[in-house]
Each structure stands twice: as C-alpha cells, then as structure tokens.
C-alpha cells in the first residue's frame, strides 16, 4: 500500500512497528505492510505465473477443491437473496465463483489480472472485466450482492473499494468477503512466520475487530464474522509446505510424493485463521 499516516479501519494515527516490514494499529489491531507500490508494480504481480507456480501451484488443477468452498458461499447468498438479483465479484480470477453464482444471480465481476479475466471470459464464458474496480464506471443498476473472496488483503486501499461498492449497492444488499485473520490463535502462534504474511501480494492483515471497525465506519450494518473449514488440494498444500524456494531441503520429498501420485486428493481443513465477513447496506445515504 502507499505508506499511510493513519489506519484504514479506524483512522487512528496510533500505530507502531509489528513484525519486520509490518505496522500495527494500536487501537483496532489492524496490520498492514509498510511498503509503497506503483499501480504497474502491483499489476505485474498478478501475471500468469501468479496462478501457476507462484501463489498457486496450478489454479486450474485446484478448481475442484476451490469449487467445494465456493458452492458453500453461493448457498449462503441464495439463502440471503432467494429472489436472486445482481451480483458482482471484485477479484473474480478465473471466474469459478461467478460460474456457480450465475445459476441464481445475474453475475459479473472484474480482476486486475488480464490473464485471469481472459480465462474467465474465454474458457468459462463469464462476464469478467480486466481492470481495477476503482476505475470502472458505475453500474446501470445497483448490485444486490458484492463479493471479495480472498481479495481484500491484496488491495492497496481496501477502504476505497468497499466505499465505492457501498455506493453501488442497493439498500438491503449483502457484502460478502473472506481473508486471513491475523488475530487468530494460529496466526499469533506462528508470529512473523504465519503463512499468509507475504507482501507485496498480501498488503493488509485483518482481525475480526479491525474488519468490523472498517465495515461499520463505511456504513455497513449487521456485520457478521465467522470461521469455517475450507477444502484444500493435497498437492497444492504439499507444494506450499515443502517445495517453496525457502524449503529447498524438503523439495525432493514433494517431488517424490507428487510423482508417485499420493497427492491427488482434496480434503476439508480447519485452521481457524481464515475469516468470512458479511454485512448489509441498510441505507442509501450514508456516503
């Protein structure tokens, strides 16, 4: 993010160094990376390599596990909006969620990655715009649902995205997002070695408290924070744990397990450090 003089969640200027390269708000517990990136530098992170070997081992091969999680999210949103409506996803990636959501909603989205947006359009026939949500024109009709799945931590100015979304949502619309929880037990036990701390792709680290403060400050109501088990691909998990550049001593073990086919399965896993937040726009006049 651009180096800031105040916390994006509570607007306090009372913050201090946390782990190396990170700052922590002493009022609401929000944590962020003390870095400054240009738009071009940020966009360069999300090339094809991001989905094939950098952040993800192979995003296409992880699709079955990812879609197990996404179906649960769609079911929750259908329960909240049984009549359907207009759904928009910020950070749509390959369009996996939109494909499932489009069975009930009129669904569209955007992604900063040209490669990902092109995949969503050409391979899954999803309405995904390549570009920064902040630069896009307002919709012709307001949204009934806005989603940011595993996206908000990547944004330089998440509060600006949420504020824009608020203005483009209909009264009674639902905001739904997911991200890491740096206030969780696992994150606190791991400290600076927590697996989700890796700027510059992850720039913001929320807690249940800081997320609630941010959404409330922007005018959202009925904020709910929950933690769930998520389906994972065994090959992808083993790759992250054993074969990353920092784990050279165990890369051979990963290669062996991968080659003999012992990692071709998916499993549900609860770590307690991934939060889901939902909130409602109850008024059209807050911002």
PDB file of C-alpha atoms in Angstrom:
ATOM      1  CA  UNK A   1       0.000   0.000   0.000  1.00  0.00           C
ATOM      2  CA  UNK A   2       1.012   3.642  -0.186  1.00  0.00           C
ATOM      3  CA  UNK A   3       2.668   4.472   3.115  1.00  0.00           C
ATOM      4  CA  UNK A   4      -0.050   5.819   5.359  1.00  0.00           C
ATOM      5  CA  UNK A   5      -0.301   8.146   8.324  1.00  0.00           C
ATOM      6  CA  UNK A   6      -3.469   6.539   9.664  1.00  0.00           C
ATOM      7  CA  UNK A   7      -5.184   3.174   9.958  1.00  0.00           C
ATOM      8  CA  UNK A   8      -7.651   2.405   7.167  1.00  0.00           C
ATOM      9  CA  UNK A   9     -10.027   0.681   9.577  1.00  0.00           C
ATOM     10  CA  UNK A  10     -10.416   3.138  12.445  1.00  0.00           C
ATOM     11  CA  UNK A  11      -8.482   6.163  11.102  1.00  0.00           C
ATOM     12  CA  UNK A  12      -6.242   6.239  14.169  1.00  0.00           C
ATOM     13  CA  UNK A  13      -2.702   7.536  13.831  1.00  0.00           C
ATOM     14  CA  UNK A  14      -1.628   5.427  16.791  1.00  0.00           C
ATOM     15  CA  UNK A  15       0.370   2.617  15.202  1.00  0.00           C
ATOM     16  CA  UNK A  16       3.773   1.027  15.680  1.00  0.00           C
ATOM     17  CA  UNK A  17       6.116  -1.477  14.031  1.00  0.00           C
ATOM     18  CA  UNK A  18       4.858  -5.041  14.356  1.00  0.00           C
ATOM     19  CA  UNK A  19       6.715  -7.823  12.576  1.00  0.00           C
ATOM     20  CA  UNK A  20       9.506  -6.880  10.133  1.00  0.00           C
ATOM     21  CA  UNK A  21       8.010  -4.722   7.386  1.00  0.00           C
ATOM     22  CA  UNK A  22       4.588  -4.551   9.030  1.00  0.00           C
ATOM     23  CA  UNK A  23       2.799  -1.890  11.056  1.00  0.00           C
ATOM     24  CA  UNK A  24       0.033  -2.474  13.604  1.00  0.00           C
ATOM     25  CA  UNK A  25      -2.735  -0.144  14.687  1.00  0.00           C
ATOM     26  CA  UNK A  26      -2.730   0.042  18.474  1.00  0.00           C
ATOM     27  CA  UNK A  27      -6.410   0.983  18.530  1.00  0.00           C
ATOM     28  CA  UNK A  28      -8.182  -1.646  16.383  1.00  0.00           C
ATOM     29  CA  UNK A  29      -5.381  -4.254  15.835  1.00  0.00           C
ATOM     30  CA  UNK A  30      -5.268  -3.906  12.033  1.00  0.00           C
ATOM     31  CA  UNK A  31      -1.897  -4.774  10.479  1.00  0.00           C
ATOM     32  CA  UNK A  32      -0.520  -3.647   7.129  1.00  0.00           C
ATOM     33  CA  UNK A  33       2.650  -3.818   5.065  1.00  0.00           C
ATOM     34  CA  UNK A  34       4.843  -0.737   5.229  1.00  0.00           C
ATOM     35  CA  UNK A  35       5.556  -0.647   1.500  1.00  0.00           C
ATOM     36  CA  UNK A  36       4.772   1.618  -1.410  1.00  0.00           C
ATOM     37  CA  UNK A  37       3.898   0.116  -4.801  1.00  0.00           C
ATOM     38  CA  UNK A  38       3.001   1.751  -8.072  1.00  0.00           C
ATOM     39  CA  UNK A  39      -0.070   0.513  -9.911  1.00  0.00           C
ATOM     40  CA  UNK A  40       2.183  -1.076 -12.523  1.00  0.00           C
ATOM     41  CA  UNK A  41       4.222  -2.894  -9.868  1.00  0.00           C
ATOM     42  CA  UNK A  42       1.075  -4.212  -8.246  1.00  0.00           C
ATOM     43  CA  UNK A  43      -0.423  -5.324 -11.555  1.00  0.00           C
ATOM     44  CA  UNK A  44       2.795  -7.125 -12.501  1.00  0.00           C
ATOM     45  CA  UNK A  45       2.385  -9.456  -9.522  1.00  0.00           C
ATOM     46  CA  UNK A  46      -0.773 -10.978 -10.977  1.00  0.00           C
ATOM     47  CA  UNK A  47       0.587 -12.368 -14.221  1.00  0.00           C
ATOM     48  CA  UNK A  48       0.064 -15.917 -15.437  1.00  0.00           C
ATOM     49  CA  UNK A  49       2.859 -17.056 -13.108  1.00  0.00           C
ATOM     50  CA  UNK A  50       0.829 -15.996 -10.079  1.00  0.00           C
ATOM     51  CA  UNK A  51      -1.706 -18.710 -10.895  1.00  0.00           C
ATOM     52  CA  UNK A  52       0.896 -21.263 -11.991  1.00  0.00           C
ATOM     53  CA  UNK A  53       3.739 -21.723  -9.527  1.00  0.00           C
ATOM     54  CA  UNK A  54       3.878 -18.515  -7.512  1.00  0.00           C
ATOM     55  CA  UNK A  55       0.838 -18.125  -5.258  1.00  0.00           C
ATOM     56  CA  UNK A  56      -0.886 -21.246  -6.637  1.00  0.00           C
ATOM     57  CA  UNK A  57       0.725 -24.441  -7.848  1.00  0.00           C
ATOM     58  CA  UNK A  58      -1.838 -24.772 -10.651  1.00  0.00           C
ATOM     59  CA  UNK A  59      -5.063 -22.807 -10.290  1.00  0.00           C
ATOM     60  CA  UNK A  60      -6.869 -24.971 -12.836  1.00  0.00           C
ATOM     61  CA  UNK A  61      -5.988 -28.206 -11.041  1.00  0.00           C
ATOM     62  CA  UNK A  62      -7.118 -26.709  -7.733  1.00  0.00           C
ATOM     63  CA  UNK A  63     -10.537 -25.941  -9.194  1.00  0.00           C
ATOM     64  CA  UNK A  64     -12.400 -28.962  -7.688  1.00  0.00           C
ATOM     65  CA  UNK A  65     -11.292 -28.059  -4.155  1.00  0.00           C
ATOM     66  CA  UNK A  66     -11.905 -24.360  -4.697  1.00  0.00           C
ATOM     67  CA  UNK A  67     -15.401 -25.003  -6.026  1.00  0.00           C
ATOM     68  CA  UNK A  68     -16.315 -27.033  -2.932  1.00  0.00           C
ATOM     69  CA  UNK A  69     -15.760 -23.841  -0.936  1.00  0.00           C
ATOM     70  CA  UNK A  70     -17.448 -21.614  -3.494  1.00  0.00           C
ATOM     71  CA  UNK A  71     -20.611 -23.724  -3.573  1.00  0.00           C
ATOM     72  CA  UNK A  72     -20.993 -23.194   0.167  1.00  0.00           C
ATOM     73  CA  UNK A  73     -20.692 -19.453  -0.375  1.00  0.00           C
ATOM     74  CA  UNK A  74     -23.270 -19.460  -3.147  1.00  0.00           C
ATOM     75  CA  UNK A  75     -25.695 -21.415  -0.959  1.00  0.00           C
ATOM     76  CA  UNK A  76     -25.382 -18.829   1.810  1.00  0.00           C
ATOM     77  CA  UNK A  77     -26.003 -15.958  -0.602  1.00  0.00           C
ATOM     78  CA  UNK A  78     -29.010 -17.711  -2.136  1.00  0.00           C
ATOM     79  CA  UNK A  79     -30.428 -18.103   1.366  1.00  0.00           C
ATOM     80  CA  UNK A  80     -29.987 -14.372   1.925  1.00  0.00           C
ATOM     81  CA  UNK A  81     -31.336 -13.423  -1.511  1.00  0.00           C
ATOM     82  CA  UNK A  82     -33.805 -16.116  -2.616  1.00  0.00           C
ATOM     83  CA  UNK A  83     -35.133 -13.839  -5.367  1.00  0.00           C
ATOM     84  CA  UNK A  84     -31.678 -13.547  -6.910  1.00  0.00           C
ATOM     85  CA  UNK A  85     -30.605 -10.187  -8.267  1.00  0.00           C
ATOM     86  CA  UNK A  86     -27.392  -8.592  -9.485  1.00  0.00           C
ATOM     87  CA  UNK A  87     -24.147  -9.994  -8.076  1.00  0.00           C
ATOM     88  CA  UNK A  88     -20.687  -8.511  -8.610  1.00  0.00           C
ATOM     89  CA  UNK A  89     -17.331 -10.020  -7.656  1.00  0.00           C
ATOM     90  CA  UNK A  90     -14.244  -7.866  -7.189  1.00  0.00           C
ATOM     91  CA  UNK A  91     -11.210 -10.069  -7.825  1.00  0.00           C
ATOM     92  CA  UNK A  92     -13.013 -12.701  -9.891  1.00  0.00           C
ATOM     93  CA  UNK A  93      -9.831 -14.519 -11.008  1.00  0.00           C
ATOM     94  CA  UNK A  94     -10.741 -17.399 -13.372  1.00  0.00           C
ATOM     95  CA  UNK A  95     -14.473 -16.943 -12.849  1.00  0.00           C
ATOM     96  CA  UNK A  96     -15.070 -20.125 -10.846  1.00  0.00           C
ATOM     97  CA  UNK A  97     -17.362 -18.406  -8.331  1.00  0.00           C
ATOM     98  CA  UNK A  98     -19.248 -16.453 -10.981  1.00  0.00           C
ATOM     99  CA  UNK A  99     -19.971 -19.625 -12.936  1.00  0.00           C
ATOM    100  CA  UNK A 100     -21.655 -21.135  -9.879  1.00  0.00           C
ATOM    101  CA  UNK A 101     -23.356 -17.914  -8.788  1.00  0.00           C
ATOM    102  CA  UNK A 102     -24.788 -17.293 -12.262  1.00  0.00           C
ATOM    103  CA  UNK A 103     -27.163 -20.215 -11.756  1.00  0.00           C
ATOM    104  CA  UNK A 104     -29.120 -17.988  -9.345  1.00  0.00           C
ATOM    105  CA  UNK A 105     -27.878 -14.422  -9.874  1.00  0.00           C
ATOM    106  CA  UNK A 106     -27.103 -12.149 -12.788  1.00  0.00           C
ATOM    107  CA  UNK A 107     -23.372 -12.318 -12.143  1.00  0.00           C
ATOM    108  CA  UNK A 108     -20.395 -10.277 -13.336  1.00  0.00           C
ATOM    109  CA  UNK A 109     -17.028  -9.226 -11.987  1.00  0.00           C
ATOM    110  CA  UNK A 110     -13.591  -7.772 -12.575  1.00  0.00           C
ATOM    111  CA  UNK A 111      -9.978  -8.695 -11.982  1.00  0.00           C
ATOM    112  CA  UNK A 112      -6.757  -6.725 -12.188  1.00  0.00           C
ATOM    113  CA  UNK A 113      -5.120  -9.673 -13.961  1.00  0.00           C
ATOM    114  CA  UNK A 114      -5.557  -9.541 -17.732  1.00  0.00           C
ATOM    115  CA  UNK A 115      -4.661 -13.224 -17.906  1.00  0.00           C
ATOM    116  CA  UNK A 116      -7.261 -14.287 -15.324  1.00  0.00           C
ATOM    117  CA  UNK A 117     -10.027 -12.135 -16.778  1.00  0.00           C
ATOM    118  CA  UNK A 118      -9.340 -13.503 -20.258  1.00  0.00           C
ATOM    119  CA  UNK A 119      -9.515 -17.065 -18.915  1.00  0.00           C
ATOM    120  CA  UNK A 120     -12.871 -16.352 -17.255  1.00  0.00           C
ATOM    121  CA  UNK A 121     -14.294 -14.901 -20.461  1.00  0.00           C
ATOM    122  CA  UNK A 122     -12.937 -17.367 -22.993  1.00  0.00           C
ATOM    123  CA  UNK A 123     -12.889 -20.633 -21.021  1.00  0.00           C
ATOM    124  CA  UNK A 124     -15.896 -20.215 -18.711  1.00  0.00           C
ATOM    125  CA  UNK A 125     -17.917 -17.639 -20.660  1.00  0.00           C
ATOM    126  CA  UNK A 126     -18.167 -15.343 -17.639  1.00  0.00           C
ATOM    127  CA  UNK A 127     -18.674 -11.577 -17.709  1.00  0.00           C
ATOM    128  CA  UNK A 128     -15.340 -10.504 -16.215  1.00  0.00           C
ATOM    129  CA  UNK A 129     -13.743  -7.147 -16.978  1.00  0.00           C
ATOM    130  CA  UNK A 130      -9.958  -6.800 -16.889  1.00  0.00           C
ATOM    131  CA  UNK A 131      -9.158  -3.744 -14.818  1.00  0.00           C
ATOM    132  CA  UNK A 132      -9.157  -2.011 -11.468  1.00  0.00           C
ATOM    133  CA  UNK A 133     -12.613  -1.798  -9.905  1.00  0.00           C
ATOM    134  CA  UNK A 134     -11.897   1.756  -8.747  1.00  0.00           C
ATOM    135  CA  UNK A 135     -11.503   2.860 -12.364  1.00  0.00           C
ATOM    136  CA  UNK A 136     -14.712   1.254 -13.638  1.00  0.00           C
ATOM    137  CA  UNK A 137     -17.858   3.250 -14.368  1.00  0.00           C
ATOM    138  CA  UNK A 138     -20.828   2.845 -12.002  1.00  0.00           C
ATOM    139  CA  UNK A 139     -23.301   0.117 -12.967  1.00  0.00           C
ATOM    140  CA  UNK A 140     -26.552   0.961 -14.720  1.00  0.00           C
ATOM    141  CA  UNK A 141     -28.417  -0.711 -11.846  1.00  0.00           C
ATOM    142  CA  UNK A 142     -27.269  -1.214  -8.236  1.00  0.00           C
ATOM    143  CA  UNK A 143     -25.883  -4.526  -7.026  1.00  0.00           C
ATOM    144  CA  UNK A 144     -27.746  -6.824  -4.651  1.00  0.00           C
ATOM    145  CA  UNK A 145     -24.574  -8.692  -3.702  1.00  0.00           C
ATOM    146  CA  UNK A 146     -20.906  -7.671  -3.829  1.00  0.00           C
ATOM    147  CA  UNK A 147     -18.200 -10.258  -3.088  1.00  0.00           C
ATOM    148  CA  UNK A 148     -14.461 -10.093  -2.479  1.00  0.00           C
ATOM    149  CA  UNK A 149     -13.248 -13.656  -1.960  1.00  0.00           C
ATOM    150  CA  UNK A 150      -9.604 -13.734  -0.821  1.00  0.00           C
ATOM    151  CA  UNK A 151      -9.122 -10.345  -2.451  1.00  0.00           C
ATOM    152  CA  UNK A 152      -9.187  -7.554   0.113  1.00  0.00           C
ATOM    153  CA  UNK A 153      -5.732  -8.403   1.509  1.00  0.00           C
ATOM    154  CA  UNK A 154      -4.228  -7.778  -1.945  1.00  0.00           C
ATOM    155  CA  UNK A 155      -5.564  -4.232  -2.352  1.00  0.00           C
ATOM    156  CA  UNK A 156      -3.509  -1.127  -1.701  1.00  0.00           C
ATOM    157  CA  UNK A 157      -6.527   0.828  -0.458  1.00  0.00           C
ATOM    158  CA  UNK A 158      -9.242  -1.657   0.538  1.00  0.00           C
ATOM    159  CA  UNK A 159     -11.329   1.047   2.182  1.00  0.00           C
ATOM    160  CA  UNK A 160     -11.716   2.796  -1.187  1.00  0.00           C
ATOM    161  CA  UNK A 161     -13.000  -0.380  -2.843  1.00  0.00           C
ATOM    162  CA  UNK A 162     -15.513  -1.004  -0.085  1.00  0.00           C
ATOM    163  CA  UNK A 163     -16.650   2.621  -0.084  1.00  0.00           C
ATOM    164  CA  UNK A 164     -17.200   2.504  -3.854  1.00  0.00           C
ATOM    165  CA  UNK A 165     -19.048  -0.791  -3.538  1.00  0.00           C
ATOM    166  CA  UNK A 166     -21.303   0.732  -0.879  1.00  0.00           C
ATOM    167  CA  UNK A 167     -22.379   3.500  -3.247  1.00  0.00           C
ATOM    168  CA  UNK A 168     -23.139   0.934  -5.971  1.00  0.00           C
ATOM    169  CA  UNK A 169     -25.199  -1.404  -3.782  1.00  0.00           C
ATOM    170  CA  UNK A 170     -28.967  -1.363  -3.374  1.00  0.00           C
ATOM    171  CA  UNK A 171     -30.468  -0.899   0.109  1.00  0.00           C
ATOM    172  CA  UNK A 172     -30.584  -4.330   1.717  1.00  0.00           C
ATOM    173  CA  UNK A 173     -27.722  -5.617  -0.436  1.00  0.00           C
ATOM    174  CA  UNK A 174     -25.142  -8.001   1.011  1.00  0.00           C
ATOM    175  CA  UNK A 175     -21.384  -7.537   1.097  1.00  0.00           C
ATOM    176  CA  UNK A 176     -19.503 -10.834   1.498  1.00  0.00           C
ATOM    177  CA  UNK A 177     -15.742 -11.271   1.713  1.00  0.00           C
ATOM    178  CA  UNK A 178     -13.045 -13.586   3.002  1.00  0.00           C
ATOM    179  CA  UNK A 179      -9.474 -13.010   4.125  1.00  0.00           C
ATOM    180  CA  UNK A 180      -6.903 -14.152   6.652  1.00  0.00           C
ATOM    181  CA  UNK A 181      -7.352 -13.442  10.365  1.00  0.00           C
ATOM    182  CA  UNK A 182      -4.086 -12.267  11.882  1.00  0.00           C
ATOM    183  CA  UNK A 183      -5.761 -12.174  15.282  1.00  0.00           C
ATOM    184  CA  UNK A 184      -6.475 -15.920  15.222  1.00  0.00           C
ATOM    185  CA  UNK A 185      -4.723 -18.379  17.510  1.00  0.00           C
ATOM    186  CA  UNK A 186      -2.709 -19.963  14.708  1.00  0.00           C
ATOM    187  CA  UNK A 187      -1.546 -16.596  13.366  1.00  0.00           C
ATOM    188  CA  UNK A 188      -0.489 -15.494  16.853  1.00  0.00           C
ATOM    189  CA  UNK A 189       1.376 -18.749  17.457  1.00  0.00           C
ATOM    190  CA  UNK A 190       3.189 -18.521  14.125  1.00  0.00           C
ATOM    191  CA  UNK A 191       4.027 -14.846  14.508  1.00  0.00           C
ATOM    192  CA  UNK A 192       6.073 -13.475  11.593  1.00  0.00           C
ATOM    193  CA  UNK A 193       6.174 -16.988  10.085  1.00  0.00           C
ATOM    194  CA  UNK A 194       2.387 -17.138   9.591  1.00  0.00           C
ATOM    195  CA  UNK A 195       1.871 -18.497   6.090  1.00  0.00           C
ATOM    196  CA  UNK A 196      -0.323 -15.584   4.950  1.00  0.00           C
ATOM    197  CA  UNK A 197       2.297 -12.918   5.641  1.00  0.00           C
ATOM    198  CA  UNK A 198       3.926 -12.370   2.286  1.00  0.00           C
ATOM    199  CA  UNK A 199       3.969  -8.818   0.977  1.00  0.00           C
ATOM    200  CA  UNK A 200       3.806  -7.409  -1.621  1.00  0.00           C
ATOM    201  CA  UNK A 201       0.950  -9.690  -2.733  1.00  0.00           C
ATOM    202  CA  UNK A 202      -0.639  -9.538   0.730  1.00  0.00           C
ATOM    203  CA  UNK A 203      -0.706  -5.950   1.936  1.00  0.00           C
ATOM    204  CA  UNK A 204      -3.404  -5.921   4.644  1.00  0.00           C
ATOM    205  CA  UNK A 205      -3.940  -8.260   7.577  1.00  0.00           C
ATOM    206  CA  UNK A 206      -7.301  -8.012   9.281  1.00  0.00           C
ATOM    207  CA  UNK A 207      -8.657  -9.213  12.596  1.00  0.00           C
ATOM    208  CA  UNK A 208     -12.318  -9.714  13.433  1.00  0.00           C
ATOM    209  CA  UNK A 209     -12.128  -6.440  15.360  1.00  0.00           C
ATOM    210  CA  UNK A 210     -10.478  -4.383  12.629  1.00  0.00           C
ATOM    211  CA  UNK A 211     -12.748  -5.769   9.903  1.00  0.00           C
ATOM    212  CA  UNK A 212     -15.823  -4.910  11.939  1.00  0.00           C
ATOM    213  CA  UNK A 213     -14.486  -1.405  12.596  1.00  0.00           C
ATOM    214  CA  UNK A 214     -13.842  -0.807   8.892  1.00  0.00           C
ATOM    215  CA  UNK A 215     -17.208  -2.043   7.666  1.00  0.00           C
ATOM    216  CA  UNK A 216     -19.074  -0.158  10.373  1.00  0.00           C
ATOM    217  CA  UNK A 217     -17.159   3.042   9.654  1.00  0.00           C
ATOM    218  CA  UNK A 218     -18.159   2.814   5.998  1.00  0.00           C
ATOM    219  CA  UNK A 219     -21.845   2.498   6.872  1.00  0.00           C
ATOM    220  CA  UNK A 220     -22.449  -1.244   6.681  1.00  0.00           C
ATOM    221  CA  UNK A 221     -24.769  -2.824   9.236  1.00  0.00           C
ATOM    222  CA  UNK A 222     -25.272  -6.288  10.725  1.00  0.00           C
ATOM    223  CA  UNK A 223     -21.603  -7.240  10.400  1.00  0.00           C
ATOM    224  CA  UNK A 224     -21.071 -10.966  10.959  1.00  0.00           C
ATOM    225  CA  UNK A 225     -17.658 -12.638  11.271  1.00  0.00           C
ATOM    226  CA  UNK A 226     -17.282 -16.405  11.037  1.00  0.00           C
ATOM    227  CA  UNK A 227     -14.568 -19.025  10.591  1.00  0.00           C
ATOM    228  CA  UNK A 228     -15.059 -22.229   8.605  1.00  0.00           C
ATOM    229  CA  UNK A 229     -13.205 -25.267   7.374  1.00  0.00           C
ATOM    230  CA  UNK A 230     -12.094 -24.993   3.750  1.00  0.00           C
ATOM    231  CA  UNK A 231     -11.429 -27.656   1.164  1.00  0.00           C
ATOM    232  CA  UNK A 232      -7.823 -27.931   0.055  1.00  0.00           C
ATOM    233  CA  UNK A 233      -5.938 -29.783  -2.656  1.00  0.00           C
ATOM    234  CA  UNK A 234      -3.281 -32.048  -1.147  1.00  0.00           C
ATOM    235  CA  UNK A 235      -0.804 -31.388  -3.949  1.00  0.00           C
ATOM    236  CA  UNK A 236      -1.159 -27.621  -3.552  1.00  0.00           C
ATOM    237  CA  UNK A 237      -0.754 -27.781   0.234  1.00  0.00           C
ATOM    238  CA  UNK A 238       2.303 -30.016  -0.025  1.00  0.00           C
ATOM    239  CA  UNK A 239       3.812 -27.689  -2.614  1.00  0.00           C
ATOM    240  CA  UNK A 240       3.399 -24.673  -0.317  1.00  0.00           C
ATOM    241  CA  UNK A 241       4.824 -26.506   2.690  1.00  0.00           C
ATOM    242  CA  UNK A 242       7.621 -28.465   1.048  1.00  0.00           C
ATOM    243  CA  UNK A 243       8.608 -27.033  -2.319  1.00  0.00           C
ATOM    244  CA  UNK A 244       8.692 -23.256  -1.964  1.00  0.00           C
ATOM    245  CA  UNK A 245      12.147 -21.666  -2.536  1.00  0.00           C
ATOM    246  CA  UNK A 246      12.591 -21.275   1.233  1.00  0.00           C
ATOM    247  CA  UNK A 247      12.113 -25.041   1.688  1.00  0.00           C
ATOM    248  CA  UNK A 248      14.890 -26.412  -0.517  1.00  0.00           C
ATOM    249  CA  UNK A 249      15.668 -29.222   1.919  1.00  0.00           C
ATOM    250  CA  UNK A 250      12.190 -30.738   1.510  1.00  0.00           C
ATOM    251  CA  UNK A 251      11.618 -30.088  -2.188  1.00  0.00           C
ATOM    252  CA  UNK A 252      12.800 -33.599  -3.025  1.00  0.00           C
ATOM    253  CA  UNK A 253      10.164 -35.113  -0.754  1.00  0.00           C
ATOM    254  CA  UNK A 254       7.459 -33.119  -2.502  1.00  0.00           C
ATOM    255  CA  UNK A 255       8.692 -34.176  -5.937  1.00  0.00           C
ATOM    256  CA  UNK A 256       8.658 -37.835  -4.864  1.00  0.00           C
ATOM    257  CA  UNK A 257       5.118 -37.691  -3.433  1.00  0.00           C
ATOM    258  CA  UNK A 258       3.902 -35.781  -6.485  1.00  0.00           C
ATOM    259  CA  UNK A 259       5.423 -38.207  -8.979  1.00  0.00           C
ATOM    260  CA  UNK A 260       4.005 -41.344  -7.373  1.00  0.00           C
ATOM    261  CA  UNK A 261       0.527 -39.831  -7.252  1.00  0.00           C
ATOM    262  CA  UNK A 262      -0.051 -39.655  -3.492  1.00  0.00           C
ATOM    263  CA  UNK A 263      -1.203 -36.023  -3.588  1.00  0.00           C
ATOM    264  CA  UNK A 264      -4.168 -36.306  -5.956  1.00  0.00           C
ATOM    265  CA  UNK A 265      -6.947 -35.729  -3.440  1.00  0.00           C
ATOM    266  CA  UNK A 266      -8.874 -32.955  -1.715  1.00  0.00           C
ATOM    267  CA  UNK A 267      -9.728 -32.608   1.959  1.00  0.00           C
ATOM    268  CA  UNK A 268     -11.539 -30.220   4.340  1.00  0.00           C
ATOM    269  CA  UNK A 269      -9.231 -28.471   6.791  1.00  0.00           C
ATOM    270  CA  UNK A 270      -9.956 -26.075   9.645  1.00  0.00           C
ATOM    271  CA  UNK A 271      -7.150 -23.760  10.696  1.00  0.00           C
ATOM    272  CA  UNK A 272      -9.222 -21.028  12.335  1.00  0.00           C
ATOM    273  CA  UNK A 273      -7.192 -18.286  10.659  1.00  0.00           C
ATOM    274  CA  UNK A 274      -9.486 -17.611   7.689  1.00  0.00           C
ATOM    275  CA  UNK A 275     -12.430 -15.318   8.320  1.00  0.00           C
ATOM    276  CA  UNK A 276     -15.591 -14.681   6.362  1.00  0.00           C
ATOM    277  CA  UNK A 277     -17.366 -11.356   6.832  1.00  0.00           C
ATOM    278  CA  UNK A 278     -20.855 -10.414   5.720  1.00  0.00           C
ATOM    279  CA  UNK A 279     -22.608  -7.078   6.121  1.00  0.00           C
ATOM    280  CA  UNK A 280     -25.704  -5.294   4.885  1.00  0.00           C
ATOM    281  CA  UNK A 281     -26.253  -1.920   3.276  1.00  0.00           C
ATOM    282  CA  UNK A 282     -29.337  -0.702   5.096  1.00  0.00           C
ATOM    283  CA  UNK A 283     -29.316   2.889   3.869  1.00  0.00           C
ATOM    284  CA  UNK A 284     -28.582   4.523   0.519  1.00  0.00           C
ATOM    285  CA  UNK A 285     -27.480   7.803   2.048  1.00  0.00           C
ATOM    286  CA  UNK A 286     -24.536   7.057   4.360  1.00  0.00           C
ATOM    287  CA  UNK A 287     -21.756   8.107   1.948  1.00  0.00           C
TER     288      UNK A 287
END
